[in-house]
Amino acid sequence: MAYEFPASRSEDIANLARTASGFLVDWDGCCALGNTLVPAAADFLRANQKRTAIVSNNSTCTPEDFLEILACNEIQLDRNQIVLAGMEALKRATDFTGAKVMVLGDPHMRGAAKKMGLDLTQEDADVIVLLRDRRFTYRRLERAVNSLTRGAHLIVANPDSTHPGKDGGLKPETGALLAAIRACVKLDETKWDIVGKPSPHLFRMGCQALDLSPDQLVMLGDNPATDLAGAKALGIKAILTSAKSPDVFETLLQAR
């Protein structure tokens, strides 16, 4: 079940909130723009710290980065309440014992990969982890597609093409880089998987973090194709909302 808000649905959303034991929330475009929390979302998270998990396709930050942002807004979540596609994609790469791993992502995330013990390489990789790489170049693309043609396994953090920016514009996402790879190699002939939403992994980790079953939760997100569709597939109720239209967060707070 998924609800789109406008005002005519406010009572439906309030009733849904009253029956929920916990919440899963998206980050980019839902709670925050450019990693700046919108006030209504901050109020909601502050009021629901013990029963909310952030379940985000973000692939440029670590949970520690999020904890710092939340702390600045007087919000205290445990580390396991922050589930990020980028970090989970790197963890997926640790399943490939002894593999040479190419991380297409920001230096910050390559640093996280090293801390996990991944053996990083810039070419001839056995595994490629595709994150939101803001320094993506022709040379990186060339190295990646040639590794794939030689049999490398591709791990994609998320399929999103864009997410909303703080200035009102669009920020190219991991899916846009995946499109460049797809233009060069036949993915149906390649070993690859997607870790982030709408795949079930992040949702399941959110359930585990809150020790709640899918039917006890409500998902809040701004992307029907990832947030809502992924939640619905697992039996999680979902509400479409946006950081630019905080009415849903205000309705949920009033329903407490």
CSV table of N, CA and C in Angstrom, one decimal, residues 23-163:
chain,number,residue,atom,x,y,z
A,23,PHE,N,9.5,3.5,11.5
A,23,PHE,CA,9.6,4.1,10.2
A,23,PHE,C,10.9,3.8,9.5
A,24,LEU,N,10.9,3.7,8.2
A,24,LEU,CA,12.1,3.7,7.4
A,24,LEU,C,12.0,5.0,6.6
A,25,VAL,N,13.1,5.7,6.5
A,25,VAL,CA,13.1,7.0,5.8
A,25,VAL,C,14.3,7.1,4.8
A,26,ASP,N,14.0,7.6,3.6
A,26,ASP,CA,15.0,7.9,2.7
A,26,ASP,C,15.7,9.2,3.1
A,27,TRP,N,16.8,9.5,2.5
A,27,TRP,CA,17.6,10.7,2.9
A,27,TRP,C,17.6,11.8,1.8
A,28,ASP,N,18.3,11.6,0.7
A,28,ASP,CA,18.4,12.6,-0.4
A,28,ASP,C,17.1,12.8,-1.0
A,29,GLY,N,16.6,14.1,-1.0
A,29,GLY,CA,15.4,14.4,-1.6
A,29,GLY,C,14.2,14.2,-0.7
A,30,CYS,N,14.3,13.5,0.4
A,30,CYS,CA,13.2,13.2,1.3
A,30,CYS,C,13.4,13.9,2.6
A,31,CYS,N,14.5,13.6,3.3
A,31,CYS,CA,14.8,14.3,4.6
A,31,CYS,C,15.8,15.4,4.4
A,32,ALA,N,16.6,15.4,3.3
A,32,ALA,CA,17.7,16.3,3.2
A,32,ALA,C,17.9,16.7,1.8
A,33,LEU,N,18.4,17.9,1.6
A,33,LEU,CA,18.9,18.4,0.3
A,33,LEU,C,20.3,18.8,0.4
A,34,GLY,N,21.2,18.2,-0.3
A,34,GLY,CA,22.6,18.5,-0.2
A,34,GLY,C,23.1,18.2,1.2
A,35,ASN,N,22.6,17.1,1.8
A,35,ASN,CA,23.0,16.7,3.2
A,35,ASN,C,22.7,17.8,4.3
A,36,THR,N,21.7,18.7,3.9
A,36,THR,CA,21.2,19.6,4.9
A,36,THR,C,19.8,19.2,5.2
A,37,LEU,N,19.5,18.8,6.4
A,37,LEU,CA,18.2,18.4,6.8
A,37,LEU,C,17.2,19.5,6.7
A,38,VAL,N,16.0,19.2,6.2
A,38,VAL,CA,14.9,20.2,6.2
A,38,VAL,C,14.3,20.2,7.6
A,39,PRO,N,13.9,21.4,8.1
A,39,PRO,CA,13.4,21.5,9.5
A,39,PRO,C,12.3,20.5,9.8
A,40,ALA,N,11.3,20.3,9.0
A,40,ALA,CA,10.2,19.3,9.3
A,40,ALA,C,10.8,17.9,9.5
A,41,ALA,N,11.7,17.5,8.6
A,41,ALA,CA,12.2,16.2,8.7
A,41,ALA,C,13.1,16.0,10.0
A,42,ALA,N,13.8,17.1,10.3
A,42,ALA,CA,14.6,17.1,11.5
A,42,ALA,C,13.7,16.9,12.7
A,43,ASP,N,12.6,17.6,12.8
A,43,ASP,CA,11.7,17.5,13.9
A,43,ASP,C,11.1,16.1,14.0
A,44,PHE,N,10.8,15.5,12.8
A,44,PHE,CA,10.3,14.2,12.8
A,44,PHE,C,11.3,13.2,13.3
A,45,LEU,N,12.5,13.2,12.9
A,45,LEU,CA,13.6,12.3,13.3
A,45,LEU,C,13.8,12.5,14.8
A,46,ARG,N,13.8,13.7,15.3
A,46,ARG,CA,14.1,14.0,16.7
A,46,ARG,C,13.0,13.4,17.6
A,47,ALA,N,11.8,13.4,17.1
A,47,ALA,CA,10.7,12.8,17.8
A,47,ALA,C,10.6,11.3,17.7
A,48,ASN,N,11.3,10.7,16.8
A,48,ASN,CA,11.1,9.3,16.5
A,48,ASN,C,12.5,8.6,16.5
A,49,GLN,N,13.4,9.0,17.3
A,49,GLN,CA,14.8,8.5,17.2
A,49,GLN,C,15.0,7.0,17.5
A,50,LYS,N,14.2,6.5,18.3
A,50,LYS,CA,14.3,5.1,18.7
A,50,LYS,C,13.6,4.2,17.7
A,51,ARG,N,12.7,4.7,16.9
A,51,ARG,CA,11.9,3.8,16.0
A,51,ARG,C,12.0,4.2,14.6
A,52,THR,N,13.1,4.8,14.2
A,52,THR,CA,13.3,5.2,12.8
A,52,THR,C,14.7,4.7,12.3
A,53,ALA,N,14.8,4.2,11.1
A,53,ALA,CA,16.0,3.9,10.5
A,53,ALA,C,16.1,4.6,9.2
A,54,ILE,N,17.3,5.2,8.9
A,54,ILE,CA,17.5,5.8,7.6
A,54,ILE,C,17.9,4.7,6.6
A,55,VAL,N,17.2,4.6,5.5
A,55,VAL,CA,17.5,3.6,4.5
A,55,VAL,C,17.7,4.3,3.2
A,56,SER,N,19.0,4.5,2.8
A,56,SER,CA,19.3,5.5,1.7
A,56,SER,C,20.1,4.9,0.6
A,57,ASN,N,19.9,5.3,-0.6
A,57,ASN,CA,20.7,4.9,-1.7
A,57,ASN,C,22.0,5.7,-1.8
A,58,ASN,N,22.3,6.6,-0.8
A,58,ASN,CA,23.5,7.4,-0.8
A,58,ASN,C,24.7,6.5,-0.9
A,59,SER,N,25.6,7.0,-1.8
A,59,SER,CA,26.9,6.2,-2.0
A,59,SER,C,28.1,7.1,-1.9
A,60,THR,N,28.0,8.2,-1.3
A,60,THR,CA,29.2,9.1,-1.1
A,60,THR,C,29.5,9.3,0.4
A,61,CYS,N,28.7,8.8,1.3
A,61,CYS,CA,28.9,9.0,2.7
A,61,CYS,C,28.9,7.7,3.5
A,62,THR,N,29.5,7.8,4.7
A,62,THR,CA,29.5,6.7,5.6
A,62,THR,C,28.5,7.0,6.7
A,63,PRO,N,28.2,5.9,7.5
A,63,PRO,CA,27.3,6.2,8.6
A,63,PRO,C,27.8,7.2,9.6
A,64,GLU,N,29.1,7.3,9.8
A,64,GLU,CA,29.7,8.3,10.6
A,64,GLU,C,29.5,9.7,10.1
A,65,ASP,N,29.5,9.9,8.8
A,65,ASP,CA,29.1,11.2,8.3
A,65,ASP,C,27.7,11.6,8.6
A,66,PHE,N,26.8,10.6,8.5
A,66,PHE,CA,25.4,10.9,8.8
A,66,PHE,C,25.2,11.2,10.3
A,67,LEU,N,25.9,10.4,11.2
A,67,LEU,CA,25.8,10.6,12.6
A,67,LEU,C,26.3,12.0,13.0
A,68,GLU,N,27.3,12.5,12.3
A,68,GLU,CA,27.7,13.9,12.6
A,68,GLU,C,26.7,14.9,12.2
A,69,ILE,N,26.0,14.7,11.0
A,69,ILE,CA,25.0,15.7,10.6
A,69,ILE,C,23.8,15.6,11.6
A,70,LEU,N,23.4,14.4,12.0
A,70,LEU,CA,22.3,14.2,12.9
A,70,LEU,C,22.6,14.9,14.2
A,71,ALA,N,23.8,14.7,14.7
A,71,ALA,CA,24.2,15.2,16.0
A,71,ALA,C,24.1,16.7,16.0
A,72,CYS,N,24.5,17.3,14.9
A,72,CYS,CA,24.4,18.8,14.8
A,72,CYS,C,22.9,19.3,14.9
A,73,ASN,N,22.0,18.4,14.6
A,73,ASN,CA,20.6,18.7,14.7
A,73,ASN,C,19.9,18.1,15.9
A,74,GLU,N,20.7,17.7,16.9
A,74,GLU,CA,20.3,17.1,18.2
A,74,GLU,C,19.5,15.8,18.0
A,75,ILE,N,19.9,15.0,17.0
A,75,ILE,CA,19.3,13.7,16.7
A,75,ILE,C,20.3,12.6,17.0
A,76,GLN,N,19.9,11.7,17.8
A,76,GLN,CA,20.8,10.6,18.2
A,76,GLN,C,20.3,9.2,17.7
A,77,LEU,N,20.9,8.7,16.7
A,77,LEU,CA,20.6,7.4,16.2
A,77,LEU,C,21.8,6.5,16.4
A,78,ASP,N,21.6,5.2,16.5
A,78,ASP,CA,22.7,4.2,16.6
A,78,ASP,C,23.2,4.0,15.2
A,79,ARG,N,24.4,3.6,15.1
A,79,ARG,CA,25.1,3.4,13.8
A,79,ARG,C,24.3,2.4,12.9
A,80,ASN,N,23.7,1.4,13.5
A,80,ASN,CA,23.0,0.4,12.7
A,80,ASN,C,21.6,0.9,12.2
A,81,GLN,N,21.2,2.1,12.7
A,81,GLN,CA,20.0,2.7,12.2
A,81,GLN,C,20.2,3.5,10.9
A,82,ILE,N,21.5,3.5,10.4
A,82,ILE,CA,21.8,4.2,9.2
A,82,ILE,C,22.3,3.2,8.2
A,83,VAL,N,21.5,2.9,7.2
A,83,VAL,CA,21.8,1.9,6.2
A,83,VAL,C,22.0,2.5,4.8
A,84,LEU,N,23.2,2.5,4.3
A,84,LEU,CA,23.6,3.2,3.1
A,84,LEU,C,24.0,2.3,2.0
A,85,ALA,N,23.5,2.5,0.8
A,85,ALA,CA,23.8,1.6,-0.3
A,85,ALA,C,25.3,1.6,-0.7
A,86,GLY,N,26.0,2.7,-0.6
A,86,GLY,CA,27.4,2.7,-0.9
A,86,GLY,C,28.2,1.8,0.0
A,87,MET,N,27.9,1.9,1.3
A,87,MET,CA,28.6,1.1,2.3
A,87,MET,C,28.3,-0.4,2.1
A,88,GLU,N,27.0,-0.7,1.8
A,88,GLU,CA,26.6,-2.0,1.6
A,88,GLU,C,27.2,-2.6,0.3
A,89,ALA,N,27.4,-1.8,-0.7
A,89,ALA,CA,28.0,-2.3,-1.9
A,89,ALA,C,29.5,-2.6,-1.6
A,90,LEU,N,30.2,-1.8,-0.8
A,90,LEU,CA,31.5,-2.2,-0.5
A,90,LEU,C,31.6,-3.5,0.4
A,91,LYS,N,30.7,-3.6,1.3
A,91,LYS,CA,30.6,-4.8,2.1
A,91,LYS,C,30.4,-6.1,1.2
A,92,ARG,N,29.5,-5.9,0.2
A,92,ARG,CA,29.3,-7.0,-0.8
A,92,ARG,C,30.6,-7.4,-1.5
A,93,ALA,N,31.4,-6.5,-1.7
A,93,ALA,CA,32.7,-6.8,-2.4
A,93,ALA,C,33.6,-7.7,-1.5
A,94,THR,N,33.4,-7.6,-0.2
A,94,THR,CA,34.3,-8.4,0.7
A,94,THR,C,33.9,-9.9,0.6
A,95,ASP,N,32.8,-10.2,0.0
A,95,ASP,CA,32.4,-11.6,-0.2
A,95,ASP,C,33.3,-12.3,-1.2
A,96,PHE,N,34.1,-11.5,-2.0
A,96,PHE,CA,34.9,-12.1,-3.1
A,96,PHE,C,36.3,-12.2,-2.5
A,97,THR,N,36.6,-13.3,-1.9
A,97,THR,CA,37.9,-13.5,-1.3
A,97,THR,C,39.1,-13.4,-2.2
A,98,GLY,N,40.1,-12.6,-1.9
A,98,GLY,CA,41.3,-12.4,-2.7
A,98,GLY,C,41.1,-11.6,-4.0
A,99,ALA,N,40.0,-11.0,-4.2
A,99,ALA,CA,39.7,-10.3,-5.4
A,99,ALA,C,40.4,-8.9,-5.4
A,100,LYS,N,40.8,-8.5,-6.7
A,100,LYS,CA,41.3,-7.2,-6.9
A,100,LYS,C,40.0,-6.3,-7.2
A,101,VAL,N,39.8,-5.2,-6.4
A,101,VAL,CA,38.6,-4.5,-6.5
A,101,VAL,C,38.8,-3.1,-7.0
A,102,MET,N,38.1,-2.7,-8.0
A,102,MET,CA,38.1,-1.3,-8.5
A,102,MET,C,36.8,-0.6,-7.9
A,103,VAL,N,37.1,0.5,-7.2
A,103,VAL,CA,36.0,1.3,-6.6
A,103,VAL,C,35.9,2.5,-7.4
A,104,LEU,N,34.8,2.7,-8.1
A,104,LEU,CA,34.5,3.9,-8.9
A,104,LEU,C,33.6,4.8,-7.9
A,105,GLY,N,34.3,5.6,-7.2
A,105,GLY,CA,33.7,6.5,-6.2
A,105,GLY,C,34.6,7.5,-5.7
A,106,ASP,N,34.1,8.3,-4.8
A,106,ASP,CA,34.9,9.4,-4.2
A,106,ASP,C,36.1,8.9,-3.4
A,107,PRO,N,37.1,9.6,-3.2
A,107,PRO,CA,38.3,9.2,-2.4
A,107,PRO,C,37.8,8.8,-1.0
A,108,HIS,N,36.8,9.5,-0.5
A,108,HIS,CA,36.3,9.2,0.9
A,108,HIS,C,35.8,7.8,1.0
A,109,MET,N,35.1,7.3,-0.1
A,109,MET,CA,34.6,5.9,-0.1
A,109,MET,C,35.7,4.9,-0.4
A,110,ARG,N,36.7,5.3,-1.2
A,110,ARG,CA,37.8,4.4,-1.4
A,110,ARG,C,38.6,4.2,-0.1
A,111,GLY,N,38.6,5.2,0.7
A,111,GLY,CA,39.2,5.1,2.1
A,111,GLY,C,38.4,4.1,2.9
A,112,ALA,N,37.1,4.2,2.8
A,112,ALA,CA,36.3,3.3,3.6
A,112,ALA,C,36.5,1.8,3.1
A,113,ALA,N,36.7,1.7,1.8
A,113,ALA,CA,36.9,0.3,1.2
A,113,ALA,C,38.3,-0.2,1.8
A,114,LYS,N,39.3,0.6,1.9
A,114,LYS,CA,40.6,0.1,2.4
A,114,LYS,C,40.4,-0.3,3.8
A,115,LYS,N,39.6,0.4,4.6
A,115,LYS,CA,39.4,0.1,6.0
A,115,LYS,C,38.7,-1.3,6.2
A,116,MET,N,37.9,-1.6,5.1
A,116,MET,CA,37.3,-2.9,5.1
A,116,MET,C,38.2,-4.1,4.7
A,117,GLY,N,39.4,-3.7,4.3
A,117,GLY,CA,40.4,-4.7,3.9
A,117,GLY,C,40.3,-5.1,2.4
A,118,LEU,N,39.6,-4.3,1.6
A,118,LEU,CA,39.6,-4.6,0.2
A,118,LEU,C,40.9,-4.3,-0.5
A,119,ASP,N,41.3,-5.1,-1.4
A,119,ASP,CA,42.5,-4.9,-2.2
A,119,ASP,C,42.2,-4.1,-3.4
A,120,LEU,N,42.5,-2.8,-3.4
A,120,LEU,CA,42.1,-1.9,-4.4
A,120,LEU,C,43.0,-1.9,-5.6
A,121,THR,N,42.5,-1.7,-6.8
A,121,THR,CA,43.2,-1.6,-8.0
A,121,THR,C,42.6,-0.6,-8.9
A,122,GLN,N,43.3,0.0,-9.9
A,122,GLN,CA,42.7,0.9,-10.8
A,122,GLN,C,42.5,0.3,-12.2
A,123,GLU,N,42.9,-1.0,-12.4
A,123,GLU,CA,42.7,-1.7,-13.6
A,123,GLU,C,42.8,-3.2,-13.4
A,124,ASP,N,42.4,-3.9,-14.5
A,124,ASP,CA,42.4,-5.4,-14.4
A,124,ASP,C,41.8,-5.9,-13.1
A,125,ALA,N,40.5,-5.4,-12.8
A,125,ALA,CA,39.9,-5.8,-11.6
A,125,ALA,C,39.1,-7.1,-11.7
A,126,ASP,N,38.9,-7.8,-10.6
A,126,ASP,CA,38.0,-8.9,-10.5
A,126,ASP,C,36.6,-8.5,-10.2
A,127,VAL,N,36.5,-7.4,-9.4
A,127,VAL,CA,35.3,-6.9,-8.9
A,127,VAL,C,35.3,-5.4,-9.1
A,128,ILE,N,34.2,-4.8,-9.6
A,128,ILE,CA,34.0,-3.4,-9.7
A,128,ILE,C,32.9,-2.9,-8.9
A,129,VAL,N,33.1,-2.0,-8.0
A,129,VAL,CA,32.0,-1.4,-7.2
A,129,VAL,C,31.7,0.0,-7.8
A,130,LEU,N,30.5,0.2,-8.3
A,130,LEU,CA,30.1,1.4,-8.9
A,130,LEU,C,29.3,2.3,-7.9
A,131,LEU,N,29.9,3.4,-7.5
A,131,LEU,CA,29.2,4.3,-6.6
A,131,LEU,C,29.0,5.6,-7.3
A,132,ARG,N,28.5,6.6,-6.6
A,132,ARG,CA,28.3,8.0,-7.2
A,132,ARG,C,29.7,8.6,-7.3
A,133,ASP,N,30.4,8.5,-8.4
A,133,ASP,CA,31.8,9.0,-8.6
A,133,ASP,C,31.8,10.4,-9.2
A,134,ARG,N,32.0,11.4,-8.3
A,134,ARG,CA,32.0,12.7,-8.8
A,134,ARG,C,33.3,13.1,-9.6
A,135,ARG,N,34.2,12.2,-9.7
A,135,ARG,CA,35.4,12.4,-10.5
A,135,ARG,C,35.5,11.4,-11.6
A,136,PHE,N,34.4,10.9,-12.0
A,136,PHE,CA,34.3,9.9,-13.1
A,136,PHE,C,34.9,10.5,-14.4
A,137,THR,N,35.7,9.7,-15.1
A,137,THR,CA,36.4,10.2,-16.3
A,137,THR,C,36.3,9.1,-17.4
A,138,TYR,N,36.7,9.5,-18.6
A,138,TYR,CA,36.8,8.6,-19.7
A,138,TYR,C,37.7,7.5,-19.4
A,139,ARG,N,38.8,7.8,-18.8
A,139,ARG,CA,39.8,6.7,-18.4
A,139,ARG,C,39.3,5.7,-17.5
A,140,ARG,N,38.5,6.2,-16.4
A,140,ARG,CA,37.9,5.3,-15.5
A,140,ARG,C,36.9,4.4,-16.2
A,141,LEU,N,36.1,5.0,-17.0
A,141,LEU,CA,35.1,4.2,-17.8
A,141,LEU,C,35.8,3.1,-18.6
A,142,GLU,N,36.9,3.5,-19.3
A,142,GLU,CA,37.6,2.6,-20.2
A,142,GLU,C,38.2,1.4,-19.4
A,143,ARG,N,38.8,1.7,-18.2
A,143,ARG,CA,39.3,0.6,-17.4
A,143,ARG,C,38.2,-0.3,-16.9
A,144,ALA,N,37.1,0.3,-16.5
A,144,ALA,CA,36.0,-0.5,-16.0
A,144,ALA,C,35.4,-1.4,-17.0
A,145,VAL,N,35.1,-0.9,-18.2
A,145,VAL,CA,34.4,-1.8,-19.2
A,145,VAL,C,35.4,-2.9,-19.7
A,146,ASN,N,36.7,-2.6,-19.7
A,146,ASN,CA,37.6,-3.6,-20.2
A,146,ASN,C,37.8,-4.7,-19.1
A,147,SER,N,37.7,-4.3,-17.8
A,147,SER,CA,37.7,-5.3,-16.8
A,147,SER,C,36.4,-6.2,-16.9
A,148,LEU,N,35.3,-5.6,-17.2
A,148,LEU,CA,34.0,-6.3,-17.3
A,148,LEU,C,34.1,-7.3,-18.5
A,149,THR,N,34.7,-6.9,-19.6
A,149,THR,CA,34.7,-7.8,-20.8
A,149,THR,C,35.6,-9.0,-20.5
A,150,ARG,N,36.5,-8.8,-19.5
A,150,ARG,CA,37.4,-9.9,-19.1
A,150,ARG,C,36.8,-10.8,-18.0
A,151,GLY,N,35.6,-10.5,-17.6
A,151,GLY,CA,34.9,-11.3,-16.6
A,151,GLY,C,34.7,-10.8,-15.2
A,152,ALA,N,35.0,-9.5,-15.0
A,152,ALA,CA,34.8,-8.9,-13.7
A,152,ALA,C,33.4,-8.9,-13.3
A,153,HIS,N,33.1,-8.9,-12.0
A,153,HIS,CA,31.8,-8.8,-11.4
A,153,HIS,C,31.5,-7.4,-11.1
A,154,LEU,N,30.3,-6.9,-11.5
A,154,LEU,CA,29.9,-5.5,-11.2
A,154,LEU,C,28.9,-5.4,-10.1
A,155,ILE,N,29.3,-4.6,-9.1
A,155,ILE,CA,28.4,-4.3,-8.0
A,155,ILE,C,27.9,-2.9,-8.0
A,156,VAL,N,26.6,-2.6,-8.2
A,156,VAL,CA,26.1,-1.3,-8.4
A,156,VAL,C,25.4,-0.8,-7.1
A,157,ALA,N,25.8,0.3,-6.6
A,157,ALA,CA,25.2,0.8,-5.3
A,157,ALA,C,23.7,1.1,-5.5
A,158,ASN,N,23.3,1.7,-6.6
A,158,ASN,CA,21.9,2.0,-6.8
A,158,ASN,C,21.7,2.3,-8.2
A,159,PRO,N,20.4,2.2,-8.7
A,159,PRO,CA,20.1,2.5,-10.1
A,159,PRO,C,19.6,3.9,-10.3
A,160,ASP,N,19.6,4.8,-9.3
A,160,ASP,CA,19.0,6.2,-9.5
A,160,ASP,C,19.9,6.9,-10.5
A,161,SER,N,19.1,7.6,-11.4
A,161,SER,CA,19.8,8.5,-12.4
A,161,SER,C,20.2,9.8,-11.8
A,162,THR,N,19.3,10.4,-11.0
A,162,THR,CA,19.6,11.7,-10.4
A,162,THR,C,19.0,11.7,-9.0
A,163,HIS,N,19.4,12.7,-8.2
A,163,HIS,CA,18.6,13.1,-7.0
A,163,HIS,C,18.6,14.6,-6.9
